[in-house]
XYZ file of C-alpha atoms in Angstrom:
637
model
C 122.873 -53.296 -134.072
C 125.760 -55.326 -132.662
C 125.492 -57.299 -129.406
C 127.767 -54.781 -127.729
C 125.385 -51.971 -128.712
C 122.497 -53.829 -127.035
C 124.318 -54.065 -123.728
C 123.745 -51.832 -120.744
C 126.817 -50.776 -118.791
C 126.689 -49.633 -115.177
C 129.734 -48.110 -113.477
C 130.458 -46.864 -109.981
C 133.469 -46.777 -107.658
C 135.784 -49.127 -109.607
C 132.910 -51.611 -110.087
C 131.029 -52.204 -113.307
C 128.354 -54.504 -114.709
C 127.399 -55.330 -118.282
C 123.881 -56.612 -118.886
C 121.737 -57.577 -121.850
C 118.586 -55.722 -122.888
C 116.498 -57.682 -120.380
C 118.980 -57.139 -117.545
C 120.551 -60.601 -117.754
C 124.087 -61.988 -117.732
C 124.912 -65.044 -119.820
C 128.690 -65.456 -119.399
C 129.804 -63.941 -122.699
C 133.508 -63.818 -123.497
C 135.536 -62.118 -126.230
C 135.187 -58.489 -127.284
C 132.070 -57.728 -125.222
C 131.959 -59.845 -122.056
C 129.048 -59.450 -119.683
C 128.955 -59.835 -115.910
C 129.837 -58.061 -112.693
C 133.479 -56.958 -112.564
C 135.794 -55.755 -109.826
C 139.606 -55.680 -109.665
C 140.164 -57.417 -113.012
C 137.828 -60.355 -112.319
C 134.249 -61.344 -113.173
C 132.214 -61.867 -110.003
C 128.934 -62.797 -111.705
C 128.904 -64.844 -114.906
C 125.245 -65.902 -114.925
C 122.167 -63.931 -113.902
C 119.145 -65.248 -115.786
C 115.590 -64.555 -114.686
C 112.555 -66.560 -115.779
C 108.909 -65.931 -114.906
C 106.355 -68.737 -114.718
C 108.931 -71.137 -116.130
C 109.852 -69.176 -119.269
C 111.989 -66.267 -120.374
C 110.096 -63.023 -119.841
C 108.892 -60.727 -122.580
C 110.785 -57.439 -122.569
C 108.348 -54.546 -122.853
C 110.921 -51.866 -122.128
C 114.576 -52.885 -122.581
C 117.083 -52.012 -119.921
C 118.055 -48.367 -120.185
C 120.466 -46.375 -118.077
C 118.706 -43.869 -115.855
C 122.146 -42.732 -114.802
C 125.563 -44.287 -115.219
C 125.200 -46.719 -112.311
C 121.509 -47.687 -112.526
C 119.144 -49.074 -115.163
C 115.448 -49.918 -115.395
C 113.519 -52.378 -117.545
C 109.957 -53.698 -117.699
C 109.192 -57.408 -118.199
C 106.095 -59.629 -118.289
C 105.256 -63.309 -118.605
C 103.930 -64.452 -121.974
C 100.519 -63.128 -122.933
C 98.269 -62.530 -125.906
C 95.884 -59.785 -126.983
C 92.986 -61.732 -125.571
C 94.824 -62.999 -122.523
C 97.261 -60.295 -121.503
C 99.969 -60.972 -118.903
C 98.714 -61.444 -115.396
C 101.414 -59.302 -113.859
C 104.263 -56.986 -114.738
C 107.826 -57.043 -113.410
C 109.503 -53.669 -112.902
C 113.240 -54.257 -112.716
C 115.795 -51.833 -111.285
C 119.482 -52.761 -111.288
C 122.422 -50.770 -109.970
C 126.067 -50.998 -108.961
C 127.789 -49.462 -105.972
C 131.230 -50.045 -104.531
C 131.833 -53.775 -104.953
C 128.146 -54.678 -105.244
C 125.361 -55.329 -107.749
C 121.795 -54.831 -106.515
C 118.534 -55.792 -108.175
C 115.087 -54.725 -107.019
C 112.100 -56.454 -108.566
C 108.607 -55.058 -108.092
C 105.801 -57.318 -109.285
C 102.430 -55.681 -109.926
C 99.293 -57.773 -110.366
C 97.400 -56.524 -113.417
C 94.195 -58.361 -112.478
C 91.583 -57.922 -109.775
C 92.011 -61.498 -108.579
C 94.929 -62.874 -106.601
C 97.677 -64.638 -108.542
C 100.846 -66.483 -107.620
C 103.957 -65.565 -109.576
C 106.866 -67.941 -109.918
C 110.303 -66.423 -110.339
C 113.459 -68.424 -110.996
C 116.916 -66.883 -110.991
C 119.917 -68.867 -112.230
C 123.188 -67.556 -110.821
C 126.840 -68.499 -111.274
C 130.269 -66.963 -110.797
C 133.272 -68.121 -112.838
C 135.790 -65.663 -111.289
C 137.382 -65.326 -114.749
C 140.326 -62.959 -115.060
C 139.854 -60.217 -117.650
C 142.763 -61.565 -119.645
C 140.980 -64.934 -119.949
C 137.819 -63.278 -121.197
C 139.713 -61.146 -123.657
C 141.843 -63.943 -125.156
C 140.531 -65.487 -128.359
C 142.592 -68.653 -128.376
C 144.860 -68.578 -125.350
C 144.348 -70.850 -122.359
C 145.716 -69.963 -118.945
C 146.171 -73.061 -116.761
C 145.009 -72.788 -113.163
C 146.537 -75.711 -111.287
C 144.683 -76.602 -108.082
C 142.052 -73.896 -108.649
C 138.728 -74.960 -107.088
C 135.270 -73.408 -107.249
C 132.487 -74.204 -104.788
C 128.970 -72.959 -104.154
C 127.438 -72.916 -100.684
C 123.788 -72.375 -99.802
C 123.253 -69.820 -97.027
C 120.083 -69.001 -95.088
C 119.365 -66.004 -97.309
C 121.147 -66.823 -100.562
C 124.428 -68.222 -101.880
C 128.169 -67.965 -101.381
C 130.426 -68.611 -104.378
C 133.994 -69.466 -103.425
C 137.183 -69.742 -105.497
C 140.586 -70.790 -104.165
C 143.957 -71.254 -105.816
C 147.002 -71.452 -103.570
C 146.996 -68.132 -101.659
C 144.316 -66.667 -103.948
C 140.812 -66.561 -102.443
C 137.881 -64.774 -104.099
C 134.196 -64.868 -103.166
C 130.835 -63.523 -104.243
C 128.028 -63.451 -101.689
C 124.381 -63.250 -102.765
C 121.825 -62.001 -100.263
C 118.084 -62.288 -101.015
C 115.156 -60.558 -99.289
C 112.961 -62.493 -98.935
C 115.014 -65.679 -98.919
C 114.273 -68.080 -101.786
C 111.662 -70.778 -101.293
C 113.918 -73.341 -102.980
C 117.511 -73.688 -104.168
C 118.716 -76.373 -106.570
C 121.569 -77.123 -109.000
C 120.889 -75.378 -112.308
C 119.921 -77.752 -115.097
C 122.324 -77.734 -118.032
C 124.697 -75.276 -116.330
C 128.155 -75.672 -114.735
C 128.105 -77.566 -111.428
C 128.604 -74.349 -109.451
C 125.450 -72.717 -110.876
C 122.281 -72.622 -108.793
C 118.659 -71.793 -109.517
C 116.753 -69.912 -106.816
C 112.951 -70.053 -106.829
C 110.295 -67.825 -105.280
C 106.506 -68.203 -105.288
C 105.160 -64.726 -104.657
C 101.490 -64.240 -103.782
C 99.991 -61.113 -105.295
C 96.650 -59.848 -104.062
C 94.246 -58.399 -106.614
C 95.960 -55.289 -108.046
C 98.561 -55.892 -105.367
C 102.356 -55.828 -105.357
C 105.347 -57.775 -104.055
C 109.025 -56.892 -103.940
C 112.247 -58.856 -104.083
C 115.706 -57.431 -103.394
C 118.914 -59.221 -104.395
C 122.459 -58.049 -103.677
C 125.644 -59.695 -104.965
C 128.751 -58.509 -103.145
C 132.154 -59.166 -104.700
C 134.977 -60.013 -102.334
C 138.233 -60.145 -104.327
C 141.562 -61.044 -102.731
C 143.345 -58.242 -100.996
C 140.179 -56.214 -100.436
C 138.790 -56.799 -96.955
C 136.243 -53.997 -97.268
C 134.281 -52.678 -100.262
C 136.274 -50.295 -102.466
C 135.884 -46.779 -101.099
C 133.266 -44.594 -102.698
C 134.760 -41.739 -104.676
C 133.504 -38.250 -103.926
C 132.083 -36.780 -107.113
C 132.305 -33.010 -107.510
C 129.166 -31.182 -108.507
C 129.246 -29.405 -111.837
C 127.059 -26.714 -113.306
C 125.253 -27.961 -116.384
C 126.691 -26.434 -119.521
C 124.391 -26.000 -122.484
C 125.928 -23.152 -124.436
C 127.108 -25.261 -127.350
C 128.143 -28.742 -128.376
C 131.713 -28.361 -127.123
C 130.433 -27.340 -123.703
C 128.085 -30.337 -123.598
C 130.910 -32.632 -124.687
C 133.138 -31.210 -121.956
C 130.389 -31.736 -119.404
C 129.854 -35.337 -120.493
C 133.600 -35.901 -120.417
C 133.846 -34.666 -116.843
C 130.927 -36.894 -115.854
C 132.641 -39.896 -117.445
C 135.886 -39.067 -115.678
C 134.019 -39.046 -112.380
C 132.852 -42.581 -113.168
C 136.375 -43.673 -114.065
C 137.954 -42.300 -110.906
C 139.489 -44.991 -108.703
C 141.515 -44.962 -105.515
C 145.245 -45.683 -105.404
C 148.066 -45.376 -102.921
C 150.140 -42.225 -103.143
C 153.876 -41.860 -102.741
C 153.615 -41.525 -98.950
C 150.894 -44.152 -98.578
C 148.063 -41.645 -98.721
C 144.846 -42.458 -100.586
C 144.544 -40.561 -103.872
C 141.864 -40.485 -106.551
C 143.155 -41.054 -110.078
C 141.631 -41.602 -113.513
C 141.547 -45.231 -114.622
C 142.072 -45.777 -118.340
C 138.737 -47.221 -119.485
C 135.996 -49.831 -119.375
C 135.878 -52.805 -119.722
C 139.548 -53.720 -120.117
C 141.423 -50.990 -118.322
C 139.667 -49.967 -115.105
C 143.028 -49.561 -113.419
C 145.933 -47.140 -113.157
C 147.785 -46.689 -116.447
C 150.913 -44.598 -116.737
C 150.563 -43.041 -120.178
C 146.757 -42.822 -120.143
C 146.505 -41.332 -116.674
C 149.308 -38.845 -117.380
C 147.819 -37.511 -120.621
C 144.325 -37.439 -119.128
C 145.657 -35.424 -116.192
C 147.503 -33.067 -118.550
C 144.310 -32.411 -120.528
C 142.484 -31.673 -117.252
C 145.232 -29.544 -115.733
C 143.661 -26.073 -116.257
C 140.356 -27.323 -114.818
C 141.218 -29.980 -112.229
C 144.872 -29.637 -111.216
C 144.289 -31.973 -108.285
C 143.962 -34.885 -110.704
C 147.513 -34.299 -111.925
C 148.835 -34.151 -108.359
C 147.106 -37.432 -107.494
C 148.312 -39.175 -110.649
C 151.903 -38.062 -110.134
C 151.849 -39.251 -106.530
C 150.405 -42.656 -107.464
C 152.936 -43.155 -110.259
C 155.824 -42.061 -108.045
C 154.667 -44.734 -105.583
C 154.994 -47.423 -108.263
C 158.174 -46.113 -109.903
C 160.614 -48.875 -110.790
C 163.292 -49.727 -108.268
C 165.047 -52.801 -109.707
C 165.657 -54.711 -112.911
C 163.061 -57.387 -113.718
C 163.045 -58.653 -117.290
C 159.601 -60.259 -116.959
C 157.750 -57.071 -116.006
C 160.129 -54.626 -117.682
C 160.785 -52.895 -114.368
C 163.927 -50.752 -114.318
C 165.131 -48.213 -111.764
C 163.372 -44.883 -112.275
C 160.966 -46.166 -114.937
C 157.311 -45.156 -114.639
C 154.826 -48.007 -114.671
C 152.722 -48.732 -117.759
C 149.847 -50.476 -115.987
C 148.914 -52.116 -112.708
C 146.672 -55.146 -112.308
C 145.060 -56.922 -109.346
C 143.706 -60.081 -110.985
C 144.517 -63.734 -110.455
C 146.681 -64.148 -113.554
C 148.771 -61.141 -112.594
C 149.049 -62.418 -109.010
C 150.472 -65.734 -110.206
C 152.649 -63.975 -112.841
C 150.902 -65.793 -115.674
C 150.702 -62.387 -117.309
C 153.342 -59.711 -116.645
C 150.873 -56.944 -115.895
C 150.685 -56.918 -112.074
C 153.050 -54.020 -112.432
C 154.106 -53.844 -116.042
C 156.630 -51.245 -117.136
C 156.586 -51.784 -120.914
C 156.169 -48.148 -121.967
C 158.850 -45.973 -123.520
C 156.894 -42.758 -123.056
C 155.359 -42.824 -119.561
C 158.599 -41.714 -117.909
C 159.150 -38.515 -119.931
C 155.416 -37.743 -119.710
C 155.695 -37.993 -115.917
C 158.317 -35.249 -116.018
C 156.278 -33.149 -118.445
C 153.225 -33.297 -116.173
C 155.236 -32.550 -113.017
C 156.556 -29.321 -114.513
C 153.203 -28.425 -116.086
C 151.514 -28.796 -112.690
C 153.957 -26.335 -111.169
C 153.612 -24.014 -114.159
C 149.804 -24.052 -113.962
C 149.315 -23.809 -110.197
C 152.386 -21.757 -109.239
C 152.764 -24.107 -106.264
C 156.240 -25.699 -106.003
C 155.315 -28.127 -103.193
C 154.653 -31.152 -105.410
C 157.810 -30.588 -107.462
C 159.811 -30.408 -104.236
C 158.124 -33.522 -102.838
C 158.848 -35.531 -105.993
C 162.322 -34.171 -106.768
C 163.983 -37.523 -106.038
C 161.527 -39.343 -108.294
C 162.008 -36.808 -111.073
C 165.791 -37.172 -110.978
C 165.433 -40.959 -111.066
C 163.157 -40.632 -114.091
C 165.779 -38.549 -115.886
C 168.404 -41.138 -114.971
C 166.232 -43.850 -116.541
C 165.924 -41.888 -119.796
C 169.694 -41.515 -119.975
C 170.540 -45.117 -119.062
C 168.027 -47.936 -119.571
C 165.851 -45.653 -121.688
C 168.623 -45.421 -124.274
C 169.611 -41.765 -124.613
C 173.261 -42.365 -123.655
C 173.748 -45.537 -125.712
C 171.467 -44.997 -128.697
C 170.985 -41.248 -128.724
C 167.224 -41.775 -128.436
C 164.613 -43.298 -126.180
C 164.218 -46.837 -127.505
C 162.417 -50.089 -126.752
C 162.761 -53.656 -127.943
C 159.651 -55.757 -128.601
C 158.655 -57.752 -125.512
C 157.750 -61.309 -126.571
C 155.753 -61.869 -123.372
C 154.195 -58.427 -123.281
C 153.893 -55.611 -125.786
C 155.516 -55.675 -129.201
C 155.312 -51.884 -129.340
C 155.733 -49.755 -126.248
C 154.535 -46.370 -127.441
C 150.872 -45.371 -127.388
C 150.326 -47.334 -130.609
C 151.130 -50.548 -128.791
C 149.482 -53.154 -131.037
C 151.607 -55.513 -133.102
C 152.351 -54.033 -136.532
C 151.489 -50.470 -135.542
C 155.037 -49.135 -136.040
C 155.463 -50.092 -139.670
C 157.044 -49.230 -142.979
C 154.888 -48.214 -145.946
C 154.814 -51.863 -147.060
C 153.227 -52.833 -143.730
C 156.293 -54.530 -142.217
C 156.671 -54.086 -138.460
C 159.889 -52.335 -137.482
C 162.522 -54.333 -135.600
C 164.176 -53.168 -132.411
C 165.593 -51.331 -130.699
C 162.899 -48.934 -131.978
C 163.001 -45.164 -131.530
C 159.481 -43.826 -132.150
C 159.242 -40.186 -133.116
C 156.778 -38.877 -130.545
C 158.771 -40.330 -127.622
C 161.783 -38.268 -128.701
C 159.619 -35.178 -128.589
C 158.411 -36.086 -125.099
C 162.023 -36.661 -124.008
C 163.090 -33.291 -125.384
C 160.238 -31.529 -123.618
C 160.881 -33.470 -120.392
C 164.551 -32.494 -120.326
C 163.755 -28.817 -120.891
C 160.958 -28.742 -118.344
C 162.979 -30.590 -115.703
C 165.824 -28.162 -116.280
C 163.401 -25.367 -115.447
C 162.420 -27.108 -112.189
C 166.080 -27.665 -111.362
C 166.846 -23.980 -111.923
C 163.907 -22.365 -110.164
C 162.565 -24.908 -107.652
C 165.453 -27.196 -106.705
C 168.076 -24.435 -107.084
C 170.560 -26.653 -108.898
C 171.842 -24.583 -111.815
C 174.547 -27.050 -112.790
C 172.042 -29.878 -113.209
C 169.740 -27.550 -115.155
C 172.545 -26.685 -117.546
C 173.358 -30.342 -118.209
C 169.725 -31.114 -118.989
C 169.411 -28.173 -121.369
C 172.527 -29.310 -123.208
C 171.104 -32.822 -123.600
C 167.807 -31.423 -124.874
C 169.522 -29.249 -127.460
C 171.639 -32.170 -128.696
C 168.573 -34.409 -128.968
C 166.722 -31.770 -131.002
C 169.657 -31.338 -133.394
C 170.092 -35.077 -133.895
C 166.359 -35.623 -134.381
C 166.218 -33.033 -137.162
C 168.970 -34.855 -139.027
C 167.811 -38.436 -138.544
C 163.987 -38.332 -138.633
C 163.088 -35.819 -141.342
C 162.176 -37.530 -144.637
C 163.080 -35.224 -147.493
C 160.846 -36.903 -150.093
C 157.457 -36.536 -148.412
C 158.626 -33.576 -146.309
C 157.432 -35.333 -143.177
C 158.977 -36.955 -140.084
C 159.548 -40.714 -140.017
C 157.311 -42.678 -137.708
C 160.418 -44.212 -136.106
C 163.962 -45.409 -136.595
C 164.394 -49.169 -136.503
C 167.247 -51.058 -134.884
C 169.425 -50.563 -137.977
C 168.796 -46.810 -137.978
C 166.479 -46.945 -141.004
C 163.613 -44.477 -141.236
C 160.273 -46.240 -140.662
C 158.536 -44.393 -143.450
C 154.783 -44.844 -142.924
C 153.028 -41.459 -142.742
C 151.471 -41.466 -139.298
C 149.717 -39.129 -136.881
C 152.563 -39.418 -134.365
C 154.181 -36.521 -136.226
C 151.478 -34.231 -134.851
C 152.756 -34.811 -131.305
C 156.009 -33.170 -132.341
C 154.185 -29.844 -132.666
C 153.116 -30.132 -129.015
C 156.550 -31.042 -127.664
C 158.386 -28.404 -129.704
C 161.151 -30.628 -131.023
C 160.540 -29.485 -134.629
C 161.540 -26.021 -135.809
C 158.626 -23.710 -136.603
C 158.807 -24.109 -140.382
C 158.693 -27.898 -140.293
C 156.086 -27.883 -137.549
C 153.739 -25.748 -139.660
C 154.287 -27.983 -142.691
C 153.381 -31.045 -140.617
C 150.311 -29.357 -139.146
C 149.025 -28.409 -142.577
C 149.778 -31.872 -143.983
C 147.765 -33.597 -141.256
C 144.619 -31.805 -142.442
C 144.905 -33.121 -145.998
C 142.094 -35.571 -146.967
C 144.231 -38.721 -146.698
C 144.895 -37.928 -143.036
C 141.774 -36.017 -141.977
C 138.542 -38.003 -142.295
C 136.279 -35.071 -141.522
C 135.754 -36.481 -138.034
C 139.384 -36.664 -136.933
C 142.995 -37.184 -138.028
C 143.662 -40.830 -138.830
C 146.489 -42.749 -137.188
C 147.819 -43.625 -140.641
C 147.264 -41.707 -143.863
C 144.882 -43.442 -146.265
C 146.275 -44.831 -149.489
C 149.257 -46.564 -147.879
C 149.420 -50.348 -148.066
C 148.960 -50.990 -144.314
C 146.002 -48.578 -144.011
C 142.685 -50.085 -142.877
C 139.827 -47.965 -141.515
C 139.002 -50.577 -138.860
C 142.587 -51.248 -137.809
C 143.335 -50.417 -134.188
C 146.348 -48.234 -134.949
C 146.761 -48.332 -138.727
C 143.900 -46.210 -140.003
C 141.465 -45.571 -137.163
C 141.265 -42.163 -135.461
C 141.761 -41.642 -131.734
C 140.340 -38.541 -130.042
C 143.197 -38.270 -127.545
C 145.737 -38.416 -130.388
C 143.886 -35.547 -131.999
C 143.829 -33.670 -128.688
C 147.633 -33.728 -128.465
C 147.810 -32.618 -132.091
C 145.293 -29.835 -131.397
C 147.476 -28.482 -128.587
C 150.374 -28.501 -131.050
C 148.332 -26.724 -133.721
C 147.497 -24.033 -131.183
C 151.178 -23.683 -130.295
C 151.986 -23.079 -133.969
C 149.110 -20.654 -134.514
C 147.396 -22.962 -137.055
C 143.937 -21.766 -136.097
C 142.093 -22.946 -139.205
C 143.407 -26.490 -138.789
C 142.632 -26.414 -135.070
C 139.027 -25.422 -135.727
C 138.634 -28.226 -138.278
C 139.830 -30.865 -135.814
C 137.663 -29.462 -133.022
C 134.550 -29.250 -135.195
C 135.020 -32.831 -136.415
C 135.458 -34.316 -132.948
C 132.588 -32.361 -131.440
C 130.322 -33.473 -134.296
C 131.398 -37.083 -133.728
C 130.615 -36.807 -130.024
C 127.148 -35.430 -130.776
C 126.311 -38.749 -132.470
C 127.102 -40.590 -129.209
C 125.284 -38.530 -126.605
C 128.212 -36.066 -126.516
C 130.549 -38.856 -125.383
C 133.681 -39.290 -127.472
C 134.516 -42.958 -128.043
C 138.037 -44.213 -127.486
C 138.493 -44.978 -131.187
C 136.640 -44.023 -134.378
C 136.911 -45.981 -137.609
C 138.802 -44.175 -140.343
C 135.920 -43.928 -142.818
C 135.505 -40.565 -144.507
C 132.806 -38.353 -143.043
C 131.149 -37.919 -146.434
C 130.784 -41.698 -146.820
C 128.790 -42.438 -143.662
C 125.846 -40.783 -141.908
C 127.770 -40.734 -138.659
C 131.124 -41.780 -137.201
C 131.562 -45.552 -137.311
C 132.687 -46.817 -133.874
C 135.637 -49.125 -133.643
C 134.195 -52.471 -132.462
C 136.598 -53.165 -129.593
C 136.977 -49.725 -128.066
C 136.506 -48.858 -124.402
C 133.602 -46.646 -123.410
C 133.858 -44.564 -121.387
C 137.595 -44.072 -121.757
C 139.601 -41.545 -119.804
C 141.729 -39.733 -122.348
C 138.830 -39.635 -124.804
C 136.657 -38.165 -122.043
C 139.318 -35.533 -121.327
C 139.825 -34.693 -125.010
C 137.150 -31.956 -125.201
C 138.846 -30.179 -122.290
C 142.119 -30.229 -124.228
C 140.299 -28.861 -127.280
C 138.882 -26.031 -125.185
C 142.366 -25.234 -123.873
C 143.819 -25.267 -127.392
C 141.152 -22.872 -128.658
C 141.844 -20.518 -125.764
C 145.591 -20.608 -126.346
C 145.025 -19.857 -130.035
C 142.598 -17.045 -129.213
C 139.911 -18.889 -131.193
C 137.344 -19.834 -128.544
C-alpha cells in the first residue's frame, strides 16, 4: 500500500484535510501532501499527538465515517500483562474553513489515572504550487511567519506585503502548558494537557483550527446538499449515486455574471479545488439531464470571468473563457500565472456548446438571452485570437510560463508524433476543431431561434460547414484510416493514434462512415484495456501505461467517447466501455478515479490507479451520469 492509500481525506465546503492513519499531519510535500487546505493554501502543516510522552498505538486506523469526518482509536503503549491504562477515541472533521478534533479519553482501570497529552502544531501557509513542485523554489521576499499564544490556544500569522493569512487554534479546555516544539521549525508549538481520569471515568478535549485566508473575512459559505434517494438496482446506479455524492462534496461557491452567488463544481482534490473552465463545463454537460442548474451556474460563473483584454502572462484575450482561477499567495503575487489563467484552446467553444445544450434540454431561453453578449464575444474570440480566421483552425502555441499543451491533454509531450516528439506550435488539436464546429452550429441555432438574428446564424453555419470540409481534407490519415491527433505549426499531421479521435464522434465533425470506423477502432485491444479506452494506443513508441496522457485511461475521456458512440448507434462498443468503467468503479467503492493506468484488464486483478490522480474528481464523478445518458440515447439501458 502506498502512503497516499494510507491517508484519510475529509472534504466539506471548499475545505479539505489529509491525515495519516493515526489522524496526524506531518507536513508532507510532493504527490500526496497532508494538512488542512483552504483557497490553495495549507493552513495546518503539523498536527502530531503523543500520549504519555510517546507516539500512541493505533488500534483502529482513521476511517471515514462520511466524507467530512473520520474516527480512530489510540492507546498508550501496553503489553499483554500490563494493558494500556486508558483509550483515546478520536473524531476529526472538517466544516467550512475549519478542522475540529474531539478526543474522548476513557480510563480502562478502576483506579484514577492522569493522562498526559501533547499536541505539536504548526502552519507553514504553503501555496499548493509549492507543495506540488519537485524542484522549483518560489522566493517570498519579506514573508514573515509568527506564532502567538492566546488564552485558549494559538494564533499562527503570515504576512507578505498586502498578503495576510492566519490560522487560529481554540482549545477546550485550554492547555496546561505551551512551549516551542523541540526539533521543529521556530513557529511550531507543543501544547500539553494533564487530564485526570477517575476510575472507569472519562475526559474530553475539543480542538478547532480555523483557517483565515486573505480575502475571506468570513468562513466559506456552506453549500446546500440535495437529498438523493439511494439507488441499489445495479452497479451503474450505485456508481451514479456515488458520483453525485462526490459532486456535492466538490461544489464550491463563485460569483455569477451579475455578482450573484452560484454553486459550481470544482475540478478535484487535492490540486484543483477551484473553478476550471474545461472541467466544469464538461462536468456540467454530463449532469445536464439530471441537474440542469449546475450548467446554469457554471455558465454564469465563467461569463463573469470571461477575458476582456490582452495579457500575455495569463493568456487573457477578449472573449476567451478562463482555464482556471486561483486564490493562493503565488497567484496573488503573479509568481504563477494561474490567478486567472486562460491557457485553454477548448474552454471557449465548450462554453458555447453548453449554453445551447442548456436551452435545448430545459426549453428555457432565459439563460441564452442573458448571456447573448458573452456568447457573441466567445465566437469572436474563436474567429480572431483563437485562430479560425488566420489559421483555419483553433490553435495554441506552447506557453513557456504556463502550459505547453492547452487542450485537455495538457501535459508536456502529450500531443506527439508516433516517435514521441512533442508537436511544435501553433498546434491545432483534433478534438478542439470538433468542439468549434459544434459550437458554431449550436450558436447559429440560438441566433436563429432565441436572438432572432438570421443573418448572424447564416454566417455561423457557413463557417461551420467550411471548417468541417477543411478538417476532412487535412486531418484524415489514409494509411491507418484514422484522424491525426493534431496539425503542427508546419501543417504536418501529428500521427500518434490517440483517444481524442473519439471526441469527433460526439461533436459530429466526421461523416458517418468515418465516425463508425473510428468508433470501432477505439475498441480494438491496443486502445481498449478492458477497463477503458487508453489515451494512446499501445504498441506506439511513446505509449506508457503510467503516463499521464500517453497511455493511461481517463473516465471523462471515455464518457465523451461514449456519447459519440451512442450518436453513431455503436451499441456494442458503448456497452463495452460502460461495462469496463462500471467494473473499475466497483473496485474503488463505486467511485471512478480521475485516471486509470493503461494496464490490460486480463493482466491485473483490478484497475491500477494512476499515482498522482485527484480523488474525488468532478468529471470522473459525472462520468457515470454521461454513460447512463448515452445508454438511453442508444436505447440500450
